[in-house]
Amino acid sequence: MAGNCVEVAFNKPKVELHVHLDGTIRPETILDVAKKRGMALPTDSAEDLARLCMLCKPATLTEFLCKFHHFMHVIAGDREAIKRVAYEFVETKAKEGVLYVEVRYSPHLLANTEVDPIPWSQKEGDLTPDEVVDLVNRGLRAGENTFRIKARSILCCMRHMPNWSMEVVELCKKYRHSGVVAIDLAGDESLNCEAHPGHRKAFEEAVRSGVHRTVHAGEVGPASVVKEAVEVLKAERIGHGYRTLEDRTLYEQLLKKNMHFEVCPMSSKLTGACDPDFTKHPLIRFKEDKANYSLNTDDPLIFNTTLDVDYSITQKYMNFTEKEFKRLNINAAKSSFLPEKEKKDLLNRLFDAYGMKKPALKGGTENSRDIQLIMSTHSE
Ligand SMILES: O=c1[nH]cnc2c1ncn2[C@H]1C[C@H](O)[C@@H](CO)O1
């Protein structure tokens, strides 16, 4: 992977909030599972398969989403594979120095029964979306025990499948004490929620039942999608959100609300969401405005990347400093969907690791400007 030859930009514990489980699968695992299941793939070389799955130059979100067709049919419907993918994901994140991660996926896209339509042209089997969640939970928990980091999950509704969304929120409720912390809406942003009330209803139920909410918005879609995410879906965090900057009033409102933006630098270049010249990236504006954001990989398999690559990009092209890396990770921890007590423990671990004095936290409600004050009392 590209990350192997990149110097580590921030060699301290990190928090990652936006990464897709199905966008992190190891090519070696896909090959192993295909072999075990007697499935033919165009190659039996992990390197060639990685090349097939990756985007090398800026494309479109649609071209990017097509990449999943190369491998999802191999993993979907296979209990052992799903557990393994979740376990290996935790191993990868531990190696990247991640202390806490929230990983997201669509349970329906990994199932082969009780899902309409059955995805990836699979034959009907006996793995339901509900059991997929249980398998991922078990894989993540096994990974946590072995690699000593914390991993929680977010269940994705898919923009083009509004008929799945009510079940997604019900799964969030069912598994809220087994590792699932929130609901998300992913996929093609051109499909808005007005035309697809299934998402709105699911997010209303999430609000009613206290399920946390994040929404992919303003990645390739306009600022109005961000507005809809905040006002209609009551999103507490925004996945990507770059195009929020096109609506000044909205941006200022979200800054004031301390809205968290889950920023994915390499992803934003390769999906065509942002100008490929990183020195023009919206993240620079977020940094200047001391906005609340995190740095994330999104889909490392497809972007041929690691978390270190994303950090290095911001250091090299956007003048990110160690101090900013600390600030953004503290904001990520504060914006995580952990219960307050666990959030405080995570923050304390970060403060220790960053050599910072622990502030008296008032129930985790301080905003990024408070953190700025805390930071300004510490030299790098
Ligand atoms: O960056 C993204 N934008 C929109 N949808 C995405 C992105 N990355 C992954 N997805 C989709 C494809 C996956 O199959 C799905 C669930 O993880 O979410």
PDB file of C-alpha atoms and ligand atoms in Angstrom, residues 20 22 61 64-65 68 104-106 109 156 158 186-187 216 219 240 298-299, ligand 1:
ATOM      1  CA  HIS A  20     -16.244   1.970   5.701  1.00  0.00           C
ATOM      2  CA  ASP A  22     -16.340  -2.845   3.169  1.00  0.00           C
ATOM      3  CA  LEU A  61     -18.453   9.046  -6.937  1.00  0.00           C
ATOM      4  CA  PHE A  64     -15.836   4.896  -7.151  1.00  0.00           C
ATOM      5  CA  LEU A  65     -18.979   3.046  -6.009  1.00  0.00           C
ATOM      6  CA  PHE A  68     -17.228  -2.478  -4.764  1.00  0.00           C
ATOM      7  CA  ARG A 104     -19.496   1.869   9.235  1.00  0.00           C
ATOM      8  CA  TYR A 105     -21.145  -0.523   6.801  1.00  0.00           C
ATOM      9  CA  SER A 106     -24.493  -1.509   5.355  1.00  0.00           C
ATOM     10  CA  LEU A 109     -25.024  -5.195   1.468  1.00  0.00           C
ATOM     11  CA  CYS A 156     -25.475   2.707   6.971  1.00  0.00           C
ATOM     12  CA  MET A 158     -28.057   3.523   1.430  1.00  0.00           C
ATOM     13  CA  ALA A 186     -24.323   6.744   2.499  1.00  0.00           C
ATOM     14  CA  GLY A 187     -24.296   6.333  -1.270  1.00  0.00           C
ATOM     15  CA  HIS A 216     -22.876  11.724   4.065  1.00  0.00           C
ATOM     16  CA  GLU A 219     -19.238  15.431  -0.520  1.00  0.00           C
ATOM     17  CA  HIS A 240     -17.355  14.984   4.341  1.00  0.00           C
ATOM     18  CA  ASP A 298     -13.009   6.493   4.238  1.00  0.00           C
ATOM     19  CA  ASP A 299     -12.170   3.491   2.002  1.00  0.00           C
TER      20      ASP A 299
HETATM   21  O1  LIG B   1     -17.402   8.341   0.325  1.00  0.00           O
HETATM   22  C1  LIG B   1     -18.464   7.720   0.203  1.00  0.00           C
HETATM   23  N1  LIG B   1     -19.591   8.368  -0.158  1.00  0.00           N
HETATM   24  C2  LIG B   1     -20.783   7.744  -0.308  1.00  0.00           C
HETATM   25  N2  LIG B   1     -20.930   6.437  -0.121  1.00  0.00           N
HETATM   26  C3  LIG B   1     -19.838   5.718   0.214  1.00  0.00           C
HETATM   27  C4  LIG B   1     -18.586   6.314   0.409  1.00  0.00           C
HETATM   28  N3  LIG B   1     -17.705   5.350   0.743  1.00  0.00           N
HETATM   29  C5  LIG B   1     -18.389   4.195   0.767  1.00  0.00           C
HETATM   30  N4  LIG B   1     -19.668   4.399   0.445  1.00  0.00           N
HETATM   31  C6  LIG B   1     -20.754   3.429   0.323  1.00  0.00           C
HETATM   32  C7  LIG B   1     -20.289   2.161  -0.379  1.00  0.00           C
HETATM   33  C8  LIG B   1     -20.356   1.111   0.677  1.00  0.00           C
HETATM   34  O2  LIG B   1     -20.729  -0.134   0.174  1.00  0.00           O
HETATM   35  C9  LIG B   1     -21.418   1.639   1.610  1.00  0.00           C
HETATM   36  C10 LIG B   1     -21.442   1.077   3.008  1.00  0.00           C
HETATM   37  O3  LIG B   1     -20.199   1.058   3.609  1.00  0.00           O
HETATM   38  O4  LIG B   1     -21.155   3.031   1.626  1.00  0.00           O
END
